[in-house]
Short mmCIF file of C-alpha atoms and ligand atoms in Angstrom, two decimals:
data_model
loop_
_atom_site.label_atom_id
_atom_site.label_comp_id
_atom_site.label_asym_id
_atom_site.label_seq_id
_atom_site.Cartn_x
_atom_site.Cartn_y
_atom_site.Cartn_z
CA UNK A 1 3.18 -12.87 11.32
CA UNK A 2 0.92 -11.02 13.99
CA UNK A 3 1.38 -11.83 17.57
CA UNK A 4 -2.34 -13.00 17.97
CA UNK A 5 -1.59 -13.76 21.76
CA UNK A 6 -0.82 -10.75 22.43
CA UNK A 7 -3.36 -8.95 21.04
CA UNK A 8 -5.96 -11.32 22.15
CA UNK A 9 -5.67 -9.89 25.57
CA UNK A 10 -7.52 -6.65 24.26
CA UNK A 11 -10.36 -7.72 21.81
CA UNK A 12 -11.42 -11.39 20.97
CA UNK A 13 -10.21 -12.69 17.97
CA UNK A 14 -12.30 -15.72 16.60
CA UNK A 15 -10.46 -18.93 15.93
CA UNK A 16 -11.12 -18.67 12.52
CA UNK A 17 -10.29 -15.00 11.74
CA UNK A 18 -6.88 -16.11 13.46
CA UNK A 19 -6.34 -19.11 10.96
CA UNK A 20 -7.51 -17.33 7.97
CA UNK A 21 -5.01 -14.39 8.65
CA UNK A 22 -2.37 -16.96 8.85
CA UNK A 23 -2.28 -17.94 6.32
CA UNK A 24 -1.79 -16.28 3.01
CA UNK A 25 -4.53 -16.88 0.37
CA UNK A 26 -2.13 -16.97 -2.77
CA UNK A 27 1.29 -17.20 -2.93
CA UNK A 28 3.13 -17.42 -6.65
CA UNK A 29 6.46 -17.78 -7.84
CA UNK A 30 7.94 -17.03 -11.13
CA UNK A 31 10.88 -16.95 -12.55
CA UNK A 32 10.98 -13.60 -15.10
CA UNK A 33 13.63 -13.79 -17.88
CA UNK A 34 14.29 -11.84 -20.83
CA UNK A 35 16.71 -12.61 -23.81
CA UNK A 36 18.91 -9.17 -24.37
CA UNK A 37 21.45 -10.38 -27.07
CA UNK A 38 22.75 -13.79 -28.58
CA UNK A 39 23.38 -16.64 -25.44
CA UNK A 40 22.68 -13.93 -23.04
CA UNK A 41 19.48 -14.36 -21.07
CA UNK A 42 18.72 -12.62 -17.92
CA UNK A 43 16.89 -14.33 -15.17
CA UNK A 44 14.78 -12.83 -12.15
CA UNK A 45 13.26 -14.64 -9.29
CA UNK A 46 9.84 -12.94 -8.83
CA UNK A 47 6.81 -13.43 -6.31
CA UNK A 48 3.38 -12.45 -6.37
CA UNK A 49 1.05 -13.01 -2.89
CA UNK A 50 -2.27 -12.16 -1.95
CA UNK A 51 -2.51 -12.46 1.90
CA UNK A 52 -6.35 -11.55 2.34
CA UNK A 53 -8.38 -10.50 0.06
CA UNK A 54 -11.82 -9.85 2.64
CA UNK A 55 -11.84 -6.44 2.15
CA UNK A 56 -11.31 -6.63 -1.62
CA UNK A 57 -8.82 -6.69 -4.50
CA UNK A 58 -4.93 -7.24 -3.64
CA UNK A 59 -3.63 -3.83 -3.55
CA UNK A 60 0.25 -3.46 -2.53
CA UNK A 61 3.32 -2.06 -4.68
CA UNK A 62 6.01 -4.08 -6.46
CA UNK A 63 9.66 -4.14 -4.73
CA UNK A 64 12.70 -5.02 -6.99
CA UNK A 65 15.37 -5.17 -4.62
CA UNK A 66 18.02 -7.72 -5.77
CA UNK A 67 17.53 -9.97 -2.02
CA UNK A 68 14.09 -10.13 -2.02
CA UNK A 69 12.42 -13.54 -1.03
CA UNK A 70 9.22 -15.11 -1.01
CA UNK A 71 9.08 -14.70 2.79
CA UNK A 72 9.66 -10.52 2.54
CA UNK A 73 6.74 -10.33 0.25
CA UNK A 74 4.59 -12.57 2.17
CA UNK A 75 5.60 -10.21 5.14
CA UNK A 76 4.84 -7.39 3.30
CA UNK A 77 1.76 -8.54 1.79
CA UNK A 78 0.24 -8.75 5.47
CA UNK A 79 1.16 -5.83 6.11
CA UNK A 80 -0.79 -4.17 3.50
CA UNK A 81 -3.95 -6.80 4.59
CA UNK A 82 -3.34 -4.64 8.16
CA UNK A 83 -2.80 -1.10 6.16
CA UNK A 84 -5.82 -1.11 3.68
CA UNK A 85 -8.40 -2.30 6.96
CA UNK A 86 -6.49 0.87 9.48
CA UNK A 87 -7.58 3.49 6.79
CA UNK A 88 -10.66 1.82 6.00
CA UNK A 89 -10.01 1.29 2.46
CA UNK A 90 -11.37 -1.01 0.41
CA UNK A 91 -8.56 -3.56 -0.85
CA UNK A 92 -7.14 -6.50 0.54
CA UNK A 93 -3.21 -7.01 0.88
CA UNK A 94 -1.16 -7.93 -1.75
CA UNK A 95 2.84 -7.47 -2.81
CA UNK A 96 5.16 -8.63 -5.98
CA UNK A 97 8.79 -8.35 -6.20
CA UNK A 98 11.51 -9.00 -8.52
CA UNK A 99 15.32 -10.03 -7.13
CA UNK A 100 16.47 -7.10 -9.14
CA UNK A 101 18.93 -4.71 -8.54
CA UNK A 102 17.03 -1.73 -10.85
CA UNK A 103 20.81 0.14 -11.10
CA UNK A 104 22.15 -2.99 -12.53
CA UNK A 105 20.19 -3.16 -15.94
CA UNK A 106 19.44 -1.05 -18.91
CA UNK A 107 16.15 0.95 -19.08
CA UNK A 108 15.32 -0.63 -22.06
CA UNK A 109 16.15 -4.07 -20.34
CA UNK A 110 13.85 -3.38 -17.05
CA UNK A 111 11.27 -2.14 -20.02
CA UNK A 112 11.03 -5.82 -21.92
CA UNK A 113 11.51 -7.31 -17.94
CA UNK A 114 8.39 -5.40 -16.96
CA UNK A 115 6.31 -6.37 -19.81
CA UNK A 116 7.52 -10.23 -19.29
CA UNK A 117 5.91 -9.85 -15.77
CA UNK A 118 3.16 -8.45 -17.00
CA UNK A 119 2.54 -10.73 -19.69
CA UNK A 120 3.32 -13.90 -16.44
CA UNK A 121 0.54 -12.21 -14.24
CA UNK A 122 -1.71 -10.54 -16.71
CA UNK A 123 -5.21 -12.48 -15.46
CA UNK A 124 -4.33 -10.84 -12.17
CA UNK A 125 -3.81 -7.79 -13.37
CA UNK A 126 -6.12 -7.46 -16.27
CA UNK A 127 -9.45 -8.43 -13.69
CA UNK A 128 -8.53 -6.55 -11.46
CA UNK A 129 -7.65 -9.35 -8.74
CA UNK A 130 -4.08 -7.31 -8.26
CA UNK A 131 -3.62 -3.58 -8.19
CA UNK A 132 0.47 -3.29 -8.24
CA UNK A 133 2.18 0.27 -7.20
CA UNK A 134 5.54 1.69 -6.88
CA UNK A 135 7.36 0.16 -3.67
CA UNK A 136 11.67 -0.46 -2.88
CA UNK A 137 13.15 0.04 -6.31
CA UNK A 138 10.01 0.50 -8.53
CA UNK A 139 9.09 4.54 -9.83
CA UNK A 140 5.77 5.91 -12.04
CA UNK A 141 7.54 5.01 -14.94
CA UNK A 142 7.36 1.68 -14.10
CA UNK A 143 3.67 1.71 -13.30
CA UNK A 144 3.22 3.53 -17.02
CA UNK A 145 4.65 0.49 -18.57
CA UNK A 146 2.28 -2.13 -16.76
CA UNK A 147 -0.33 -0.03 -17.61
CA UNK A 148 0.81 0.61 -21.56
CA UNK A 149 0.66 -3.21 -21.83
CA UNK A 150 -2.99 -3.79 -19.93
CA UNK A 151 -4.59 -0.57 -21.22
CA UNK A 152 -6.76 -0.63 -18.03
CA UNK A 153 -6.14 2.57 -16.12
CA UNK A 154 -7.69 1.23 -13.06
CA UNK A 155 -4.86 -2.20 -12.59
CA UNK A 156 -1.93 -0.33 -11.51
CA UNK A 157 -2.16 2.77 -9.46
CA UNK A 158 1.32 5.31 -9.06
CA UNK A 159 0.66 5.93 -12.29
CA UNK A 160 2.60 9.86 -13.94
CA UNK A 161 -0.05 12.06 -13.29
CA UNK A 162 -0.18 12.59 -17.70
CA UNK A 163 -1.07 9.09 -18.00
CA UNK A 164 -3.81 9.09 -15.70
CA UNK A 165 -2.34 9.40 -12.54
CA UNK A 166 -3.14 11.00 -9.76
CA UNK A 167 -1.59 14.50 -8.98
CA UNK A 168 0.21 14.09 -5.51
CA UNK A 169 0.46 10.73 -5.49
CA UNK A 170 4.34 10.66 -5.53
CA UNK A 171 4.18 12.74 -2.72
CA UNK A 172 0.91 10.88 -0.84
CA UNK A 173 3.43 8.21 1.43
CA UNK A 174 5.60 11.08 2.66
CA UNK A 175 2.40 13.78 3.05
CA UNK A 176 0.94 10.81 5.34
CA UNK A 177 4.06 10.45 7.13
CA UNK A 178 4.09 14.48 7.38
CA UNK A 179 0.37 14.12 8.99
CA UNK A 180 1.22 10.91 11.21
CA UNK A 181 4.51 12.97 12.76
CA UNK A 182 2.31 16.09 12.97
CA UNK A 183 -0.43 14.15 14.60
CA UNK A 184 2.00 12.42 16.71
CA UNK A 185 3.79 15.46 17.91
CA UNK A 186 0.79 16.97 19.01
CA UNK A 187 -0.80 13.81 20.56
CA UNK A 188 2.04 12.37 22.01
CA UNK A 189 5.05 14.86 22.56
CA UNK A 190 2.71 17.87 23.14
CA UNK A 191 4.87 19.15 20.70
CA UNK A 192 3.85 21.43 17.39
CA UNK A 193 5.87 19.58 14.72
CA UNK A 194 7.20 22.94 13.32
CA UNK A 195 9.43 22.88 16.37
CA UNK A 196 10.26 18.97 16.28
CA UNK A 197 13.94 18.31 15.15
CA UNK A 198 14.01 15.28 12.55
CA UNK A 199 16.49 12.29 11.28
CA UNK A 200 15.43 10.80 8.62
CA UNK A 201 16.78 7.61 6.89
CA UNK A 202 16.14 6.92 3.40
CA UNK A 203 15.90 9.42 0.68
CA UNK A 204 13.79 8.03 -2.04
CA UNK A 205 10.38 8.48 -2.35
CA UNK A 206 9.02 8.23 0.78
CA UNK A 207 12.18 9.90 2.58
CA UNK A 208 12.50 12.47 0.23
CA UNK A 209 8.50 14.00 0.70
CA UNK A 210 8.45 13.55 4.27
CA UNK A 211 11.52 15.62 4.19
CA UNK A 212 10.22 17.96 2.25
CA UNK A 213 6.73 18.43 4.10
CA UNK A 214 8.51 18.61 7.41
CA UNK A 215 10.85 20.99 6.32
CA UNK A 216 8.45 23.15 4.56
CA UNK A 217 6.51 23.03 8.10
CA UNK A 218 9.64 24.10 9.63
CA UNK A 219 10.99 21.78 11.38
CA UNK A 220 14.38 21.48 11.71
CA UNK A 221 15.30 18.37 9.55
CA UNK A 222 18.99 17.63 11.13
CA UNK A 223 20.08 14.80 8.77
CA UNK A 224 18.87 12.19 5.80
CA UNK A 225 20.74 9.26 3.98
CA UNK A 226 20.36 7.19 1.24
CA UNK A 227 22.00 3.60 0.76
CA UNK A 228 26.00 5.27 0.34
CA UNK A 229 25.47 7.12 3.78
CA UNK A 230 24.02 10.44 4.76
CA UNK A 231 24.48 14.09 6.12
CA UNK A 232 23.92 15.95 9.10
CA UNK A 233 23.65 19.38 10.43
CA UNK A 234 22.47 19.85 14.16
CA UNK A 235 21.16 23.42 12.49
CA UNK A 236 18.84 22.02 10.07
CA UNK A 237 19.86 20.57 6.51
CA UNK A 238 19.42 22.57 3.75
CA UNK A 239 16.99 20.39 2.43
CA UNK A 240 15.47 21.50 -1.01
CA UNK A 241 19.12 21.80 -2.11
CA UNK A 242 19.36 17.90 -1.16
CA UNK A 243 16.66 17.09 -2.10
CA UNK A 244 17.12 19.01 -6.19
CA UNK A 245 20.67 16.94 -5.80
CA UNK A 246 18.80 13.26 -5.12
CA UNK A 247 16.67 13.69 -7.50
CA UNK A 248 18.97 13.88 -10.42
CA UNK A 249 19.93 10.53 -9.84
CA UNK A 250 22.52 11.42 -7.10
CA UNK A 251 23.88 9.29 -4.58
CA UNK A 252 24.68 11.56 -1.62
CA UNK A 253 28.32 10.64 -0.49
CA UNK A 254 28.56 12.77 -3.95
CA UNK A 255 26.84 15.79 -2.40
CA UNK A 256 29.24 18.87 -1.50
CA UNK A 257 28.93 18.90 1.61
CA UNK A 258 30.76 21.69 2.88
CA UNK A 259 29.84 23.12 6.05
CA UNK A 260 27.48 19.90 6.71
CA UNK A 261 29.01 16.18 8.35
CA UNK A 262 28.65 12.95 7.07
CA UNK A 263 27.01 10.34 9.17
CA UNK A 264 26.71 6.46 8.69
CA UNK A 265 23.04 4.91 8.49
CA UNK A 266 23.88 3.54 11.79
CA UNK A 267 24.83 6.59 13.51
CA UNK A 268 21.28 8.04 12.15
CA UNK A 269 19.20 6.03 14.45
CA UNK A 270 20.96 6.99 17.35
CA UNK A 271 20.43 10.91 17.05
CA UNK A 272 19.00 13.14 20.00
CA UNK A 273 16.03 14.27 17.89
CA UNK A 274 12.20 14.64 18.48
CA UNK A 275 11.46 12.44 15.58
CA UNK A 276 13.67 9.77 13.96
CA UNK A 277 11.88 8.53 10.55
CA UNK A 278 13.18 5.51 9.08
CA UNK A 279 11.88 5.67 5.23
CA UNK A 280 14.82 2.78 3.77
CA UNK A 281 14.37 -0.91 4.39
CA UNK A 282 13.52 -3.08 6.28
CA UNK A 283 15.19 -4.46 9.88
CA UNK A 284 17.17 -1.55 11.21
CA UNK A 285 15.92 -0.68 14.51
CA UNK A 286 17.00 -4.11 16.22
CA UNK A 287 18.27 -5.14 18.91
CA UNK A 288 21.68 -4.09 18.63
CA UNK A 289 20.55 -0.78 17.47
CA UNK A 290 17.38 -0.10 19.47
CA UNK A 291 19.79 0.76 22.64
CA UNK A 292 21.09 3.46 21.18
CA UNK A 293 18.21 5.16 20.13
CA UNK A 294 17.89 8.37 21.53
CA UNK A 295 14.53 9.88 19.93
CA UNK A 296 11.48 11.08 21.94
CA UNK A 297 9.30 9.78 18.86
CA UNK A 298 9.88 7.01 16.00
CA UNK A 299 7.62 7.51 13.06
CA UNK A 300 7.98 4.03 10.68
CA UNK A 301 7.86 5.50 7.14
CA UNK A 302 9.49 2.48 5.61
CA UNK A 303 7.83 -0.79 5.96
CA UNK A 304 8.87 -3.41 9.18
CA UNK A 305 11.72 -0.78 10.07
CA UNK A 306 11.36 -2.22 13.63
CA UNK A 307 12.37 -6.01 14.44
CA UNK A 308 10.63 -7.57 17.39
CA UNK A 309 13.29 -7.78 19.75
CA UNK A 310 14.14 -3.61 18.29
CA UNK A 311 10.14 -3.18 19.35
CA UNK A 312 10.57 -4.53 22.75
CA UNK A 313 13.92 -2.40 23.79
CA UNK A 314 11.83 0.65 22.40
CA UNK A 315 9.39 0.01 24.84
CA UNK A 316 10.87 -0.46 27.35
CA UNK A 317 12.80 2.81 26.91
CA UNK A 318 9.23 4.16 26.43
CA UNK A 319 9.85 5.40 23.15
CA UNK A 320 6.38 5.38 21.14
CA UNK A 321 6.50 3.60 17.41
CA UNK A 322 3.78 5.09 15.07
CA UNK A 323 3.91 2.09 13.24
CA UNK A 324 4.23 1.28 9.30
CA UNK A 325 0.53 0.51 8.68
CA UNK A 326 -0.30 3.97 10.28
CA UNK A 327 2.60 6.04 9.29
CA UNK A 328 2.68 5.36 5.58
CA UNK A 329 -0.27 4.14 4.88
CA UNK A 330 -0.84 7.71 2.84
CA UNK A 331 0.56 5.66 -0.30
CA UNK A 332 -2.52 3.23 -0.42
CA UNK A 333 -4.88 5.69 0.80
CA UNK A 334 -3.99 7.62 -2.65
CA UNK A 335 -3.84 4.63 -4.93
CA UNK A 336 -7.46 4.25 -3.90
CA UNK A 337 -8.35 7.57 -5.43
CA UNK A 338 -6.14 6.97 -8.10
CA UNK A 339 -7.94 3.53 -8.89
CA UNK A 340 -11.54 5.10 -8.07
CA UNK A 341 -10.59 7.80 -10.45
CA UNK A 342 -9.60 5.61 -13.05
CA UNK A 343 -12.62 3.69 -12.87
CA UNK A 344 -15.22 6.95 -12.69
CA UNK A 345 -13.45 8.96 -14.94
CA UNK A 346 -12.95 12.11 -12.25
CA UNK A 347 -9.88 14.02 -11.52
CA UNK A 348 -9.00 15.45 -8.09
CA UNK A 349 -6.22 17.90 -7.65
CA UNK A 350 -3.35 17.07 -5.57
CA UNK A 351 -4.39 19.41 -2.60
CA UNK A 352 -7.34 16.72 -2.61
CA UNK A 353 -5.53 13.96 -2.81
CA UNK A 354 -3.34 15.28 0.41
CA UNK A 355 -6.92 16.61 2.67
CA UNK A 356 -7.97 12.95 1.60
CA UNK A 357 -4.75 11.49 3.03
CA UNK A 358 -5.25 14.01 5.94
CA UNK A 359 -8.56 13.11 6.72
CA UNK A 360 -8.33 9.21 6.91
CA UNK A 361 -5.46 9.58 8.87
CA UNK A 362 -6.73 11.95 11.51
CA UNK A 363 -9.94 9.67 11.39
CA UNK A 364 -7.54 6.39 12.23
CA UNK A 365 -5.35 8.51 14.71
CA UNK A 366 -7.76 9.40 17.15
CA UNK A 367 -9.24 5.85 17.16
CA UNK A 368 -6.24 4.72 17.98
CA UNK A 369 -5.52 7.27 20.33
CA UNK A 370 -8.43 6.25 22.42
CA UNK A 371 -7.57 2.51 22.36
CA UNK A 372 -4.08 3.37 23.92
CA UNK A 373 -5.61 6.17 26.50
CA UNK A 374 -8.53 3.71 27.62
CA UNK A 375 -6.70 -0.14 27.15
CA UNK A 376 -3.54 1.15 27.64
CA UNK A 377 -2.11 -0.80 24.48
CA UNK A 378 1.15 0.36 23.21
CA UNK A 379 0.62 2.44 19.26
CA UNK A 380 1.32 -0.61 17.23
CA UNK A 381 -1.11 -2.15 18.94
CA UNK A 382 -3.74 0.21 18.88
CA UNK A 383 -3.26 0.45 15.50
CA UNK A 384 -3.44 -3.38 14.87
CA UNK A 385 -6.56 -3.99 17.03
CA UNK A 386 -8.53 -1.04 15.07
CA UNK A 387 -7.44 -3.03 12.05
CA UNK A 388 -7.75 -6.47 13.43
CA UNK A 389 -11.53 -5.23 14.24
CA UNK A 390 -12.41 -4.04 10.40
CA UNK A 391 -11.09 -7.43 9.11
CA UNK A 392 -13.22 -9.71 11.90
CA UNK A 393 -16.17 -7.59 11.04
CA UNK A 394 -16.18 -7.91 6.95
CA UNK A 395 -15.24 -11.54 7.91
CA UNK A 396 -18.86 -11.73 9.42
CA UNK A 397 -20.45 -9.69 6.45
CA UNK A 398 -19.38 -12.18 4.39
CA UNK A 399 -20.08 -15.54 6.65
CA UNK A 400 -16.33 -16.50 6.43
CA UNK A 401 -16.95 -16.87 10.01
P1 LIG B 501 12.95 4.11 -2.89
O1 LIG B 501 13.60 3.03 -3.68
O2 LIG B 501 12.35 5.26 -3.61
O3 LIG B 501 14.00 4.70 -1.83
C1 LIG B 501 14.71 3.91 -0.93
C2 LIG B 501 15.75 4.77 -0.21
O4 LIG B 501 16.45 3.96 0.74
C3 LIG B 501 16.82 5.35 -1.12
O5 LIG B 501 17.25 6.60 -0.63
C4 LIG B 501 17.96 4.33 -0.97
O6 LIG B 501 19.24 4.89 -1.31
C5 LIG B 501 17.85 4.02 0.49
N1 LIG B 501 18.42 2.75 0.88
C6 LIG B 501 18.40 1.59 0.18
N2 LIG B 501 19.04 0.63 0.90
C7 LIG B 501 19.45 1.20 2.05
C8 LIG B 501 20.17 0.73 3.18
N3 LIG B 501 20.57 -0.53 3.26
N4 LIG B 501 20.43 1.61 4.19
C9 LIG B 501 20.00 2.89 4.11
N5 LIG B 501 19.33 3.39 3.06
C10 LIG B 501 19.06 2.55 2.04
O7 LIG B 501 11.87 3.38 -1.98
P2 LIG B 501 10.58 4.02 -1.32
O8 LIG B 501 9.45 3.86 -2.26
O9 LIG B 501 10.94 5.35 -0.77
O10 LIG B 501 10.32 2.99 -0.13
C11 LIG B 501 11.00 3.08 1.11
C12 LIG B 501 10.26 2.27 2.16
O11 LIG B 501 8.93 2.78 2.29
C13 LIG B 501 10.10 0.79 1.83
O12 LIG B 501 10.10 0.07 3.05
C14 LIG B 501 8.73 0.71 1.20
O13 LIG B 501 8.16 -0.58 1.31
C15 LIG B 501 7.99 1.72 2.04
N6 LIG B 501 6.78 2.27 1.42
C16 LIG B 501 6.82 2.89 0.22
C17 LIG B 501 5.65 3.45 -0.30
C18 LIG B 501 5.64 4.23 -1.60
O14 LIG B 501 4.59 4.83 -1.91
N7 LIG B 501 6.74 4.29 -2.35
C19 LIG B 501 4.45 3.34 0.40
C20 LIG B 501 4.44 2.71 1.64
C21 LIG B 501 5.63 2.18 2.14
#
């Protein structure tokens, strides 16, 4: 939950805005089973939370990731409360998750599983009260099946672009993580990212796009992981090769790596690079491993990389976080056109979706930016009291307080 006393030292939170943010408004748990063959039933544990809804609907993807708990997806439900108000979009925060390992079932399994979660939330979905996306574990084909059984383009965004989708929405987290290290560079490093060296951890979606924007920028992206380890070249990966490899379904210890050295996950976050992006899971730069870290710049593409105690070492070895609800908040920014789309019937091209992205983001940034120059708050903070702001004010527009 947010540290309210800390923040309070920089804008005054009402009483009441503190207590209603909290606590979450909705929290729901399910258990999702499907029968796949005589006496064999499967059986899921599966959340659904809405943490505040001020700003509107519950927007925030669905994680299957076979630990998941009520707790993460409260966590991450917040977070997306925080995200949706920094970009000034319109949705409140949300989350769902499945304890599912996606590798350990059929496709035709995590099809009927799917549908039985649809068919457990479908009031949710089918108002419009929850707008689900891809998160951890969950892909566009996914998304096509929750919408094939609600036939309402508009309730799940991340859609394939065929089935109205939105062009360069796969790509929208890791373009805004592109523009949040560009910004960032510029801002903070005094540093054009095309000359930034990068370690990134994570290769899925979000890893693999930032990759792939900061590479195409050219900067020198020296290594990238997935969950069986990663690779590393203080020249520069070659990264569309990686990248064409990962995407075939690939785990990278596989890769041929000839000429290139393997690297643990650990040994990632202690790098001497410009930027270090970690785009996996949760609670890795902690406070064993936030000692080590040797980057002039961490950019938080995945969501709650950084533990507290991971957050304070950082800052004390002055190393800026651009925090989650900044950094890859170009996700939610493009389910919104997605969802606005689907509800207007227009179609934007993915170089719109992307100046779109580019645009909130530099908007956000430089409000930020001024709330660190002139109150000397630390990033996450800045970013949290522009956010903490939007939510107090729609609080008032409504008389919730
Ligand atoms: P993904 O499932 O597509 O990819 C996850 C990547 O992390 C894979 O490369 C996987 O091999 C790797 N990984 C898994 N466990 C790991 C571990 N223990 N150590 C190291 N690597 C590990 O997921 P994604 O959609 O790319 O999401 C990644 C993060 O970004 C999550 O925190 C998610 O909540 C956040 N996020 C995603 C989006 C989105 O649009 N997909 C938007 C905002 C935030």
């Amino acid at each position: 939950m947010l540290d309210f006393e800390r923040l309070q030292k920089y804008l005054d939170i009402p009483e009441t805005a503190r207590m209603m943010l909290s606590a979450p408004e909705k929290q729901v748990i399910m258990s999702v089973n499907i029968k796949v063959g005589a006496g064999k039933l499967l059986i899921y544990d599966s959340y659904l939370v809405y943490h505040n809804l001020v700003l509107g609907p519950a927007k925030g993807g669905i994680r299957f990731a076979p630990n998941v708990t009520l707790a993460e997806t409260r966590t991450l439900a917040e977070l997306m409360t925080y995200k949706c108000a920094l970009m000034g979009i319109p949705f409140g925060g949300g989350k769902s998750s499945i304890a599912l390992n996606p590798r350990s079932i059929s496709e035709f399994e995590k099809r009927m599983l799917i549908r039985e979660f649809v068919h457990m939330i479908r009031d949710e979905l089918v108002s419009g009260a929850y707008i689900p996306a891809p998160d951890l574990g969950s892909t566009p084909s996914d998304m096509a099946i929750i919408y094939g059984e609600t036939h309402h383009p508009e309730s799940v965004t991340g859609k394939p672009p065929r089935l109205g989708g939105l062009p360069g929405r796969r790509e929208a987290t890791g373009r805004g993580v592109f523009t949040a290290s560009r910004l960032a560079c510029r801002e903070i490093l005094n540093l054009d990212v095309s000359k930034a060296s990068v370690a990134i951890q994570g290769c899925g979606n979000v890893g693999s796009h930032s990759a792939a924007f900061l590479h195409e920028s050219g900067a020198r992206v020296v290594a990238l992981s997935d969950v069986s380890g990663g690779l590393y070249s203080k020249a520069g990966l070659p990264v569309p090769a990686i990248l064409d490899f990962v995407r075939q379904g690939k785990l990278l210890e596989e890769f041929p790596a000839e000429g290139l050295e393997r690297i643990t996950n650990q040994a990632i976050l202690a790098l001497p690079v410009d930027l270090l992006i970690p785009a996996a899971v949760e609670d890795v730069l902690t406070a064993e491993t936030a000692p080590g870290v040797q980057a002039k710049l961490v950019v938080e593409a995945a969501n709650g990389p950084t533990t507290p105690e991971g957050d304070q070492i950082l800052a004390r070895k002055k190393i800026p976080v651009i925090s989650d609800i900044m950094a890859n908040s170009g996700g939610v920014v493009a389910s919104y056109v997605e969802w606005r789309n689907a509800k207007s019937g227009n179609q934007t091209s993915a170089q719109e979706t992307y100046d779109f992205i580019d645009a909130k983001m530099e908007g956000a940034f430089k409000d930020v930016a001024r709330r660190v120059r002139e109150q000397k708050a630390s990033w996450r903070d800045g970013a949290y009291l522009l956010a903490l702001s939007e939510l107090i004010s729609a609080m008032r527009d409504r008389s919730w307080i």
